Amino acid sequence: MRAFPVRMPSGAAYWTVVDADVQVVNEADRYLRGLRLGKDRAESTTKAYAGAIALFLRWCTATGRDWRTAARDLSSFILWLKWQPAGAEGQATVVPGPGGKPARDARRINGVLTAVRGFLAHAVTEREVPGWVLEQLYQLGDSLDLPLQAQSEDGRLRYRLQAQHRLPEAEKAVDRASDAEIVAMFRACRSARDRLLILLLSRVGLRRGQAAGLRRGDAHLLVDSTTLGCRLEGAHLHVVRRQNPNNAWSKSRRPVALPVDFLVVQAFDQYVLERHERLGSAGSDFLLVNLFREPLGSPITPDAIGETVEALARRAGLDRKVTPHMMRHAFASNVADSGGSLDEIQSLLGHKHPDSARPYLHPAQSRLREAISRVPSPRDLGEESGR
């Protein structure tokens, strides 16, 4: 069993599961196809889910279990996932040695379980799996353990289904890229395109999929864009969710318009000149395209953006790996350090809920020190009371 990509005549793509004879597993295919086309989930989501479902079906085959009723043994599946090395999934017996390192961490295992639960729940609704399987997947919980924002306004108790199997995950903070690191990477750029890319990530806060999916018509850099049919004032970018041939994808379902400052506008101008010198009027309608390697003029991919950022970090001599998402964290934190409110950060990041922006905030140490210095000392309080 393995994940396999499917590209449809319309250009839409998703991932399915095929067996050892490269035959499509119909039950998994219906679920994954509905996930992509019916629920408008990203192709990368179906890829991750297809890989997880393939692992589950592979374990069922290796251990002689029927996948339709194997939910009662998910604890054994978790043990198998934890200790079975990748590439050796065909073996039924797992014998971890003393002090051995797990093959998959809790976060990865929980991701696999999420996909398997969705697949089996879908199979129950399609009556391909007995209804009692849901009892093996979920248990009845209440709303009291939810955050206050998720609880009902009237304070009444609500019941919900929560996963039966979920491993505790160690909290892993995602650090922000520092201003010094971003400046060093900017100076290490050898092209106007790469300089624009760094600013789009660190000064506009775009995800790499959003940056790779920008079209030239999405950039409105005039003070007044009414001639372009846009009533928004000032220079800005329109981020739109589309089906792109370079697999670029915006997580936000709704279009957002993000303001840009004069540094980004200047970088655009320099990049347009560089692009015209290399391609003339040729090239695709995408904003960021290949200028220095074949195929010239084709849109860059999200993976290529990640590779470019990693290469710039090495060229700048940084002592750690910097990712595009760390630069997005830097953008949100810099807005907060400059006095931006949570609702402003939420809108700039394109988040639907305010709480989604909180994990992106990493206050600078200077701001934390200023907060402490604003607290009066006991000596000062004592002198004031004695006057």
mmCIF file of C-alpha atoms in Angstrom:
data_model
loop_
_atom_site.group_PDB
_atom_site.id
_atom_site.type_symbol
_atom_site.label_atom_id
_atom_site.label_comp_id
_atom_site.label_asym_id
_atom_site.label_seq_id
_atom_site.Cartn_x
_atom_site.Cartn_y
_atom_site.Cartn_z
ATOM 1 C CA MET A 1 0.000 0.000 0.000
ATOM 2 C CA ARG A 2 1.256 3.452 -0.853
ATOM 3 C CA ALA A 3 0.056 6.947 -1.658
ATOM 4 C CA PHE A 4 -0.277 7.795 -5.341
ATOM 5 C CA PRO A 5 -0.969 11.156 -7.086
ATOM 6 C CA VAL A 6 -3.932 11.580 -9.426
ATOM 7 C CA ARG A 7 -4.208 14.516 -11.837
ATOM 8 C CA MET A 8 -7.610 15.078 -13.411
ATOM 9 C CA PRO A 9 -8.330 16.579 -16.874
ATOM 10 C CA SER A 10 -9.484 19.811 -15.217
ATOM 11 C CA GLY A 11 -6.026 20.243 -13.697
ATOM 12 C CA ALA A 12 -7.170 19.498 -10.156
ATOM 13 C CA ALA A 13 -5.039 16.907 -8.372
ATOM 14 C CA TYR A 14 -5.352 14.756 -5.285
ATOM 15 C CA TRP A 15 -3.668 11.697 -3.769
ATOM 16 C CA THR A 16 -5.135 8.233 -3.474
ATOM 17 C CA VAL A 17 -3.988 4.829 -2.190
ATOM 18 C CA VAL A 18 -2.927 1.906 -4.394
ATOM 19 C CA ASP A 19 -2.085 -1.654 -3.410
ATOM 20 C CA ALA A 20 0.916 -3.796 -4.308
ATOM 21 C CA ASP A 21 -0.550 -4.420 -7.769
ATOM 22 C CA VAL A 22 -0.994 -0.671 -8.312
ATOM 23 C CA GLN A 23 -4.759 -1.081 -8.103
ATOM 24 C CA VAL A 24 -6.719 1.755 -6.538
ATOM 25 C CA VAL A 25 -8.193 1.040 -3.097
ATOM 26 C CA ASN A 26 -11.713 2.202 -3.908
ATOM 27 C CA GLU A 27 -12.855 2.910 -0.344
ATOM 28 C CA ALA A 28 -9.837 5.134 0.341
ATOM 29 C CA ASP A 29 -10.112 6.757 -3.078
ATOM 30 C CA ARG A 30 -13.728 7.830 -2.512
ATOM 31 C CA TYR A 31 -12.823 9.402 0.811
ATOM 32 C CA LEU A 32 -9.750 11.234 -0.494
ATOM 33 C CA ARG A 33 -11.469 12.392 -3.686
ATOM 34 C CA GLY A 34 -14.357 13.784 -1.636
ATOM 35 C CA LEU A 35 -11.914 15.463 0.708
ATOM 36 C CA ARG A 36 -10.219 17.259 -2.184
ATOM 37 C CA LEU A 37 -13.114 18.030 -4.510
ATOM 38 C CA GLY A 38 -16.100 17.978 -2.164
ATOM 39 C CA LYS A 39 -14.574 19.799 0.819
ATOM 40 C CA ASP A 40 -12.015 21.876 -1.089
ATOM 41 C CA ARG A 41 -9.074 20.696 0.983
ATOM 42 C CA ALA A 42 -5.552 21.232 -0.313
ATOM 43 C CA GLU A 43 -3.784 18.655 -2.466
ATOM 44 C CA SER A 44 -1.051 18.498 0.182
ATOM 45 C CA THR A 45 -3.716 17.512 2.735
ATOM 46 C CA THR A 46 -4.816 14.556 0.615
ATOM 47 C CA LYS A 47 -1.162 13.599 0.203
ATOM 48 C CA ALA A 48 -0.652 13.473 3.974
ATOM 49 C CA TYR A 49 -3.947 11.641 4.520
ATOM 50 C CA ALA A 50 -3.237 9.130 1.746
ATOM 51 C CA GLY A 51 0.133 8.313 3.289
ATOM 52 C CA ALA A 52 -1.488 7.813 6.704
ATOM 53 C CA ILE A 53 -4.259 5.592 5.342
ATOM 54 C CA ALA A 54 -1.682 3.568 3.408
ATOM 55 C CA LEU A 55 0.189 2.973 6.676
ATOM 56 C CA PHE A 56 -3.023 1.795 8.349
ATOM 57 C CA LEU A 57 -3.919 -0.584 5.513
ATOM 58 C CA ARG A 58 -0.329 -1.851 5.398
ATOM 59 C CA TRP A 59 -0.454 -2.641 9.104
ATOM 60 C CA CYS A 60 -3.771 -4.443 8.660
ATOM 61 C CA THR A 61 -2.315 -6.575 5.870
ATOM 62 C CA ALA A 62 0.902 -7.341 7.776
ATOM 63 C CA THR A 63 -0.964 -8.387 10.930
ATOM 64 C CA GLY A 64 -3.773 -10.280 9.212
ATOM 65 C CA ARG A 65 -6.509 -7.873 10.319
ATOM 66 C CA ASP A 66 -9.582 -6.787 8.389
ATOM 67 C CA TRP A 67 -9.338 -3.000 8.082
ATOM 68 C CA ARG A 68 -13.105 -2.710 8.543
ATOM 69 C CA THR A 69 -12.922 -4.017 12.114
ATOM 70 C CA ALA A 70 -9.320 -3.186 13.041
ATOM 71 C CA ALA A 71 -10.378 -0.033 14.937
ATOM 72 C CA ARG A 72 -10.681 -2.115 18.124
ATOM 73 C CA ASP A 73 -6.904 -2.642 17.966
ATOM 74 C CA LEU A 74 -5.779 0.931 17.353
ATOM 75 C CA SER A 75 -3.594 0.774 20.460
ATOM 76 C CA SER A 76 -1.536 -1.944 18.739
ATOM 77 C CA PHE A 77 -1.428 0.225 15.622
ATOM 78 C CA ILE A 78 -0.016 3.088 17.690
ATOM 79 C CA LEU A 79 2.711 0.794 19.046
ATOM 80 C CA TRP A 80 3.497 -0.343 15.497
ATOM 81 C CA LEU A 81 3.688 3.242 14.282
ATOM 82 C CA LYS A 82 5.977 4.235 17.119
ATOM 83 C CA TRP A 83 8.570 1.534 16.610
ATOM 84 C CA GLN A 84 8.274 0.253 13.051
ATOM 85 C CA PRO A 85 10.985 1.909 10.921
ATOM 86 C CA ALA A 86 9.957 3.461 7.635
ATOM 87 C CA GLY A 87 10.545 1.064 4.762
ATOM 88 C CA ALA A 88 10.028 -2.012 6.953
ATOM 89 C CA GLU A 89 6.247 -1.759 7.314
ATOM 90 C CA GLY A 90 5.688 -5.123 5.718
ATOM 91 C CA GLN A 91 6.889 -6.865 8.872
ATOM 92 C CA ALA A 92 4.206 -7.825 11.356
ATOM 93 C CA THR A 93 6.367 -8.045 14.484
ATOM 94 C CA VAL A 94 7.934 -5.012 16.103
ATOM 95 C CA VAL A 95 10.675 -5.609 18.687
ATOM 96 C CA PRO A 96 12.115 -2.290 19.961
ATOM 97 C CA GLY A 97 15.464 -2.541 21.641
ATOM 98 C CA PRO A 98 16.405 -0.997 25.000
ATOM 99 C CA GLY A 99 16.767 2.765 24.685
ATOM 100 C CA GLY A 100 15.789 2.694 21.032
ATOM 101 C CA LYS A 101 14.676 5.889 19.354
ATOM 102 C CA PRO A 102 11.022 5.857 18.196
ATOM 103 C CA ALA A 103 10.543 5.817 14.455
ATOM 104 C CA ARG A 104 7.772 8.438 14.699
ATOM 105 C CA ASP A 105 7.095 11.052 17.356
ATOM 106 C CA ALA A 106 3.742 11.763 18.999
ATOM 107 C CA ARG A 107 2.899 14.592 16.613
ATOM 108 C CA ARG A 108 3.381 12.386 13.560
ATOM 109 C CA ILE A 109 1.385 9.520 15.106
ATOM 110 C CA ASN A 110 -1.485 11.836 16.012
ATOM 111 C CA GLY A 111 -1.531 13.098 12.430
ATOM 112 C CA VAL A 112 -1.822 9.527 11.145
ATOM 113 C CA LEU A 113 -4.625 8.778 13.620
ATOM 114 C CA THR A 114 -6.546 11.881 12.516
ATOM 115 C CA ALA A 115 -6.528 10.675 8.916
ATOM 116 C CA VAL A 116 -7.470 7.112 9.881
ATOM 117 C CA ARG A 117 -10.383 8.322 12.017
ATOM 118 C CA GLY A 118 -11.683 10.439 9.157
ATOM 119 C CA PHE A 119 -11.374 7.534 6.722
ATOM 120 C CA LEU A 120 -13.149 5.036 8.978
ATOM 121 C CA ALA A 121 -15.885 7.522 9.939
ATOM 122 C CA HIS A 122 -16.515 8.133 6.235
ATOM 123 C CA ALA A 123 -16.637 4.385 5.657
ATOM 124 C CA VAL A 124 -19.266 4.098 8.408
ATOM 125 C CA THR A 125 -21.482 6.685 6.706
ATOM 126 C CA GLU A 126 -21.045 4.795 3.424
ATOM 127 C CA ARG A 127 -22.060 1.599 5.276
ATOM 128 C CA GLU A 128 -18.801 -0.082 4.308
ATOM 129 C CA VAL A 129 -17.864 -0.459 7.985
ATOM 130 C CA PRO A 130 -20.037 -1.488 10.986
ATOM 131 C CA GLY A 131 -21.516 1.361 12.989
ATOM 132 C CA TRP A 132 -19.890 0.211 16.252
ATOM 133 C CA VAL A 133 -16.513 1.276 14.831
ATOM 134 C CA LEU A 134 -17.375 4.875 15.751
ATOM 135 C CA GLU A 135 -17.470 3.817 19.407
ATOM 136 C CA GLN A 136 -13.889 2.603 19.043
ATOM 137 C CA LEU A 137 -12.798 5.908 17.492
ATOM 138 C CA TYR A 138 -14.560 8.469 19.668
ATOM 139 C CA GLN A 139 -15.820 8.879 23.190
ATOM 140 C CA LEU A 140 -18.487 11.232 24.482
ATOM 141 C CA GLY A 141 -17.087 14.405 26.013
ATOM 142 C CA ASP A 142 -18.496 17.719 27.189
ATOM 143 C CA SER A 143 -17.692 21.349 26.504
ATOM 144 C CA LEU A 144 -16.284 22.117 29.960
ATOM 145 C CA ASP A 145 -12.735 21.235 28.908
ATOM 146 C CA LEU A 146 -12.863 23.592 25.922
ATOM 147 C CA PRO A 147 -11.424 27.138 25.973
ATOM 148 C CA LEU A 148 -13.881 29.804 27.100
ATOM 149 C CA GLN A 149 -14.122 31.158 23.557
ATOM 150 C CA ALA A 150 -15.340 27.763 22.331
ATOM 151 C CA GLN A 151 -17.959 27.297 25.039
ATOM 152 C CA SER A 152 -21.581 28.346 24.553
ATOM 153 C CA GLU A 153 -22.496 31.908 25.504
ATOM 154 C CA ASP A 154 -25.441 30.788 27.621
ATOM 155 C CA GLY A 155 -23.173 28.619 29.796
ATOM 156 C CA ARG A 156 -25.114 25.461 29.052
ATOM 157 C CA LEU A 157 -23.314 22.135 28.902
ATOM 158 C CA ARG A 158 -22.729 20.790 25.407
ATOM 159 C CA TYR A 159 -21.651 17.292 24.463
ATOM 160 C CA ARG A 160 -19.244 16.396 21.692
ATOM 161 C CA LEU A 161 -17.229 13.501 20.348
ATOM 162 C CA GLN A 162 -13.530 13.435 21.197
ATOM 163 C CA ALA A 163 -10.870 11.070 19.942
ATOM 164 C CA GLN A 164 -10.325 7.871 21.907
ATOM 165 C CA HIS A 165 -6.659 7.594 20.947
ATOM 166 C CA ARG A 166 -4.361 10.585 21.102
ATOM 167 C CA LEU A 167 -0.798 10.783 22.379
ATOM 168 C CA PRO A 168 0.351 13.758 24.474
ATOM 169 C CA GLU A 169 2.573 16.013 22.399
ATOM 170 C CA ALA A 170 5.492 17.925 23.787
ATOM 171 C CA GLU A 171 5.029 21.644 23.313
ATOM 172 C CA LYS A 172 7.311 22.811 20.538
ATOM 173 C CA ALA A 173 7.575 26.557 20.176
ATOM 174 C CA VAL A 174 8.204 27.902 16.696
ATOM 175 C CA ASP A 175 10.787 30.636 16.986
ATOM 176 C CA ARG A 176 10.765 33.850 15.010
ATOM 177 C CA ALA A 177 13.546 34.808 12.669
ATOM 178 C CA SER A 178 15.409 37.729 14.178
ATOM 179 C CA ASP A 179 15.715 41.068 12.390
ATOM 180 C CA ALA A 180 19.478 40.550 12.179
ATOM 181 C CA GLU A 181 18.986 37.176 10.472
ATOM 182 C CA ILE A 182 16.517 38.619 7.966
ATOM 183 C CA VAL A 183 18.860 41.515 7.138
ATOM 184 C CA ALA A 184 21.778 39.106 6.710
ATOM 185 C CA MET A 185 19.731 36.926 4.348
ATOM 186 C CA PHE A 186 18.564 40.014 2.435
ATOM 187 C CA ARG A 187 22.187 41.109 1.938
ATOM 188 C CA ALA A 188 23.111 37.599 0.818
ATOM 189 C CA CYS A 189 20.621 37.761 -2.077
ATOM 190 C CA ARG A 190 22.149 37.860 -5.552
ATOM 191 C CA SER A 191 19.013 38.820 -7.457
ATOM 192 C CA ALA A 192 16.155 41.278 -7.181
ATOM 193 C CA ARG A 193 13.726 38.369 -7.232
ATOM 194 C CA ASP A 194 15.211 36.837 -4.098
ATOM 195 C CA ARG A 195 15.214 40.202 -2.333
ATOM 196 C CA LEU A 196 11.532 40.604 -3.159
ATOM 197 C CA LEU A 197 10.880 37.083 -1.892
ATOM 198 C CA ILE A 198 12.526 37.825 1.464
ATOM 199 C CA LEU A 199 10.396 40.946 1.877
ATOM 200 C CA LEU A 200 7.179 39.163 0.907
ATOM 201 C CA LEU A 201 7.825 36.598 3.634
ATOM 202 C CA SER A 202 9.187 38.849 6.378
ATOM 203 C CA ARG A 203 7.490 42.203 5.706
ATOM 204 C CA VAL A 204 4.131 41.122 4.282
ATOM 205 C CA GLY A 205 3.850 37.847 6.212
ATOM 206 C CA LEU A 206 2.970 35.604 3.286
ATOM 207 C CA ARG A 207 3.148 31.842 3.529
ATOM 208 C CA ARG A 208 5.377 30.264 0.899
ATOM 209 C CA GLY A 209 2.322 28.832 -0.886
ATOM 210 C CA GLN A 210 0.752 32.289 -1.028
ATOM 211 C CA ALA A 211 3.942 33.859 -2.387
ATOM 212 C CA ALA A 212 4.323 31.187 -5.073
ATOM 213 C CA GLY A 213 0.674 31.607 -6.084
ATOM 214 C CA LEU A 214 0.777 35.372 -6.664
ATOM 215 C CA ARG A 215 -0.104 36.552 -10.170
ATOM 216 C CA ARG A 216 1.162 39.805 -11.658
ATOM 217 C CA GLY A 217 -2.377 41.192 -11.584
ATOM 218 C CA ASP A 218 -2.549 40.622 -7.819
ATOM 219 C CA ALA A 219 -0.072 43.442 -7.155
ATOM 220 C CA HIS A 220 -1.740 46.878 -6.978
ATOM 221 C CA LEU A 221 1.147 49.199 -6.230
ATOM 222 C CA LEU A 222 -0.409 52.562 -7.111
ATOM 223 C CA VAL A 223 -1.618 55.122 -4.607
ATOM 224 C CA ASP A 224 -5.000 54.953 -6.344
ATOM 225 C CA SER A 225 -5.972 51.648 -8.012
ATOM 226 C CA THR A 226 -9.445 52.617 -9.245
ATOM 227 C CA THR A 227 -8.204 52.352 -12.836
ATOM 228 C CA LEU A 228 -7.564 48.666 -12.092
ATOM 229 C CA GLY A 229 -11.098 48.208 -10.798
ATOM 230 C CA CYS A 230 -9.974 48.214 -7.160
ATOM 231 C CA ARG A 231 -11.196 50.749 -4.621
ATOM 232 C CA LEU A 232 -8.629 49.991 -1.937
ATOM 233 C CA GLU A 233 -6.279 52.844 -1.152
ATOM 234 C CA GLY A 234 -2.523 52.555 -1.202
ATOM 235 C CA ALA A 235 -0.190 49.819 -2.421
ATOM 236 C CA HIS A 236 -1.412 46.320 -1.607
ATOM 237 C CA LEU A 237 -1.452 42.673 -2.685
ATOM 238 C CA HIS A 238 -4.497 40.508 -3.318
ATOM 239 C CA VAL A 239 -4.044 36.966 -2.027
ATOM 240 C CA VAL A 240 -6.539 34.653 -3.716
ATOM 241 C CA ARG A 241 -7.014 30.928 -3.314
ATOM 242 C CA ARG A 242 -6.622 29.244 -6.704
ATOM 243 C CA GLN A 243 -5.864 25.917 -8.293
ATOM 244 C CA ASN A 244 -2.294 26.525 -9.487
ATOM 245 C CA PRO A 245 -0.124 24.277 -11.686
ATOM 246 C CA ASN A 246 2.865 24.789 -9.359
ATOM 247 C CA ASN A 247 0.925 23.349 -6.373
ATOM 248 C CA ALA A 248 0.840 26.752 -4.669
ATOM 249 C CA TRP A 249 -2.079 27.019 -2.280
ATOM 250 C CA SER A 250 -3.483 29.657 0.049
ATOM 251 C CA LYS A 251 -4.865 28.217 3.293
ATOM 252 C CA SER A 252 -7.372 31.047 3.615
ATOM 253 C CA ARG A 253 -10.573 30.338 1.695
ATOM 254 C CA ARG A 254 -11.503 33.993 1.501
ATOM 255 C CA PRO A 255 -9.495 36.509 -0.562
ATOM 256 C CA VAL A 256 -7.500 39.003 1.478
ATOM 257 C CA ALA A 257 -5.852 42.302 0.556
ATOM 258 C CA LEU A 258 -2.582 42.993 2.361
ATOM 259 C CA PRO A 259 -0.969 46.456 2.460
ATOM 260 C CA VAL A 260 2.686 46.794 1.498
ATOM 261 C CA ASP A 261 5.152 49.549 2.321
ATOM 262 C CA PHE A 262 7.628 51.487 0.199
ATOM 263 C CA LEU A 263 10.410 48.903 0.701
ATOM 264 C CA VAL A 264 8.281 46.197 -0.896
ATOM 265 C CA VAL A 265 7.233 48.545 -3.720
ATOM 266 C CA GLN A 266 10.881 49.374 -4.441
ATOM 267 C CA ALA A 267 11.744 45.678 -4.474
ATOM 268 C CA PHE A 268 8.888 45.094 -6.942
ATOM 269 C CA ASP A 269 10.242 47.796 -9.249
ATOM 270 C CA GLN A 270 13.744 46.327 -9.229
ATOM 271 C CA TYR A 271 12.404 42.821 -9.823
ATOM 272 C CA VAL A 272 10.247 43.934 -12.764
ATOM 273 C CA LEU A 273 13.329 45.421 -14.436
ATOM 274 C CA GLU A 274 15.363 42.268 -13.763
ATOM 275 C CA ARG A 275 12.572 40.052 -15.086
ATOM 276 C CA HIS A 276 12.218 42.140 -18.251
ATOM 277 C CA GLU A 277 15.981 41.971 -18.894
ATOM 278 C CA ARG A 278 15.906 38.171 -18.581
ATOM 279 C CA LEU A 279 12.583 37.326 -20.224
ATOM 280 C CA GLY A 280 11.309 40.406 -22.023
ATOM 281 C CA SER A 281 7.545 40.120 -22.318
ATOM 282 C CA ALA A 282 7.683 36.314 -22.080
ATOM 283 C CA GLY A 283 7.076 34.172 -19.054
ATOM 284 C CA SER A 284 3.951 33.065 -17.243
ATOM 285 C CA ASP A 285 1.419 35.288 -15.530
ATOM 286 C CA PHE A 286 2.817 34.259 -12.157
ATOM 287 C CA LEU A 287 4.721 36.921 -10.271
ATOM 288 C CA LEU A 288 7.716 34.883 -9.076
ATOM 289 C CA VAL A 289 9.196 32.818 -11.898
ATOM 290 C CA ASN A 290 12.416 31.023 -12.781
ATOM 291 C CA LEU A 291 14.982 33.510 -14.067
ATOM 292 C CA PHE A 292 18.204 31.568 -13.728
ATOM 293 C CA ARG A 293 17.371 27.951 -14.512
ATOM 294 C CA GLU A 294 15.151 26.035 -16.874
ATOM 295 C CA PRO A 295 12.345 26.209 -17.593
ATOM 296 C CA LEU A 296 12.762 29.981 -17.717
ATOM 297 C CA GLY A 297 9.615 31.941 -17.012
ATOM 298 C CA SER A 298 7.798 29.076 -15.288
ATOM 299 C CA PRO A 299 6.355 29.753 -11.814
ATOM 300 C CA ILE A 300 8.489 28.806 -8.849
ATOM 301 C CA THR A 301 7.074 26.224 -6.478
ATOM 302 C CA PRO A 302 6.553 26.437 -2.696
ATOM 303 C CA ASP A 303 9.310 23.845 -2.258
ATOM 304 C CA ALA A 304 11.655 26.009 -4.317
ATOM 305 C CA ILE A 305 10.935 28.937 -2.006
ATOM 306 C CA GLY A 306 11.872 26.795 0.984
ATOM 307 C CA GLU A 307 15.104 25.730 -0.727
ATOM 308 C CA THR A 308 15.927 29.335 -1.615
ATOM 309 C CA VAL A 309 15.432 30.530 1.958
ATOM 310 C CA GLU A 310 17.551 27.667 3.287
ATOM 311 C CA ALA A 311 20.321 28.458 0.793
ATOM 312 C CA LEU A 312 20.245 32.157 1.712
ATOM 313 C CA ALA A 313 20.551 31.285 5.408
ATOM 314 C CA ARG A 314 23.674 29.224 4.650
ATOM 315 C CA ARG A 315 25.125 31.914 2.398
ATOM 316 C CA ALA A 316 24.551 34.516 5.112
ATOM 317 C CA GLY A 317 26.517 32.373 7.567
ATOM 318 C CA LEU A 318 23.658 31.913 10.026
ATOM 319 C CA ASP A 319 24.249 29.361 12.753
ATOM 320 C CA ARG A 320 20.771 27.837 12.476
ATOM 321 C CA LYS A 321 18.190 26.896 9.883
ATOM 322 C CA VAL A 322 15.669 29.627 9.049
ATOM 323 C CA THR A 323 12.400 28.648 7.376
ATOM 324 C CA PRO A 324 9.799 30.747 5.528
ATOM 325 C CA HIS A 325 7.343 30.223 8.376
ATOM 326 C CA MET A 326 9.837 31.622 10.894
ATOM 327 C CA MET A 327 9.879 34.791 8.795
ATOM 328 C CA ARG A 328 6.075 34.930 8.972
ATOM 329 C CA HIS A 329 6.391 34.668 12.755
ATOM 330 C CA ALA A 330 8.903 37.536 12.655
ATOM 331 C CA PHE A 331 6.442 39.677 10.711
ATOM 332 C CA ALA A 332 3.613 39.132 13.220
ATOM 333 C CA SER A 333 5.919 39.707 16.191
ATOM 334 C CA ASN A 334 7.334 42.913 14.703
ATOM 335 C CA VAL A 335 3.824 44.271 14.188
ATOM 336 C CA ALA A 336 3.065 43.490 17.848
ATOM 337 C CA ASP A 337 6.352 45.034 19.020
ATOM 338 C CA SER A 338 5.448 48.184 17.086
ATOM 339 C CA GLY A 339 2.153 48.521 18.957
ATOM 340 C CA GLY A 340 -0.129 46.559 16.625
ATOM 341 C CA SER A 341 -3.289 45.131 18.180
ATOM 342 C CA LEU A 342 -4.351 41.506 17.997
ATOM 343 C CA ASP A 343 -7.171 42.209 15.534
ATOM 344 C CA GLU A 344 -4.711 43.991 13.228
ATOM 345 C CA ILE A 345 -2.311 41.045 13.347
ATOM 346 C CA GLN A 346 -5.210 38.662 12.740
ATOM 347 C CA SER A 347 -6.240 40.558 9.594
ATOM 348 C CA LEU A 348 -2.683 40.867 8.290
ATOM 349 C CA LEU A 349 -2.102 37.125 8.711
ATOM 350 C CA GLY A 350 -5.442 36.312 7.079
ATOM 351 C CA HIS A 351 -6.747 34.384 10.085
ATOM 352 C CA LYS A 352 -10.456 33.847 10.647
ATOM 353 C CA HIS A 353 -10.311 33.685 14.453
ATOM 354 C CA PRO A 354 -8.325 36.057 16.726
ATOM 355 C CA ASP A 355 -6.814 33.230 18.774
ATOM 356 C CA SER A 356 -5.165 31.816 15.634
ATOM 357 C CA ALA A 357 -2.738 34.738 15.656
ATOM 358 C CA ARG A 358 -1.540 34.261 19.246
ATOM 359 C CA PRO A 359 1.004 31.464 18.536
ATOM 360 C CA TYR A 360 2.719 33.802 16.061
ATOM 361 C CA LEU A 361 3.527 36.402 18.703
ATOM 362 C CA HIS A 362 7.052 36.244 20.108
ATOM 363 C CA PRO A 363 7.697 39.488 22.046
ATOM 364 C CA ALA A 364 11.171 40.918 21.667
ATOM 365 C CA GLN A 365 13.319 40.797 24.795
ATOM 366 C CA SER A 366 13.626 44.579 24.683
ATOM 367 C CA ARG A 367 9.829 44.927 24.883
ATOM 368 C CA LEU A 368 9.682 42.512 27.822
ATOM 369 C CA ARG A 369 12.411 44.475 29.604
ATOM 370 C CA GLU A 370 10.553 47.734 29.000
ATOM 371 C CA ALA A 371 7.419 46.155 30.494
ATOM 372 C CA ILE A 372 9.338 45.255 33.667
ATOM 373 C CA SER A 373 10.916 48.710 33.894
ATOM 374 C CA ARG A 374 7.462 50.312 33.897
ATOM 375 C CA VAL A 375 6.631 48.575 37.192
ATOM 376 C CA PRO A 376 7.552 50.951 40.082
ATOM 377 C CA SER A 377 9.940 49.633 42.710
ATOM 378 C CA PRO A 378 8.857 49.214 46.369
ATOM 379 C CA ARG A 379 11.308 51.985 47.330
ATOM 380 C CA ASP A 380 9.593 54.449 45.004
ATOM 381 C CA LEU A 381 6.197 53.455 46.355
ATOM 382 C CA GLY A 382 7.432 53.911 49.917
ATOM 383 C CA GLU A 383 8.821 57.382 49.199
ATOM 384 C CA GLU A 384 5.537 58.481 47.637
ATOM 385 C CA SER A 385 3.482 57.291 50.618
ATOM 386 C CA GLY A 386 5.783 59.140 53.043
ATOM 387 C CA ARG A 387 5.324 62.492 51.361
#
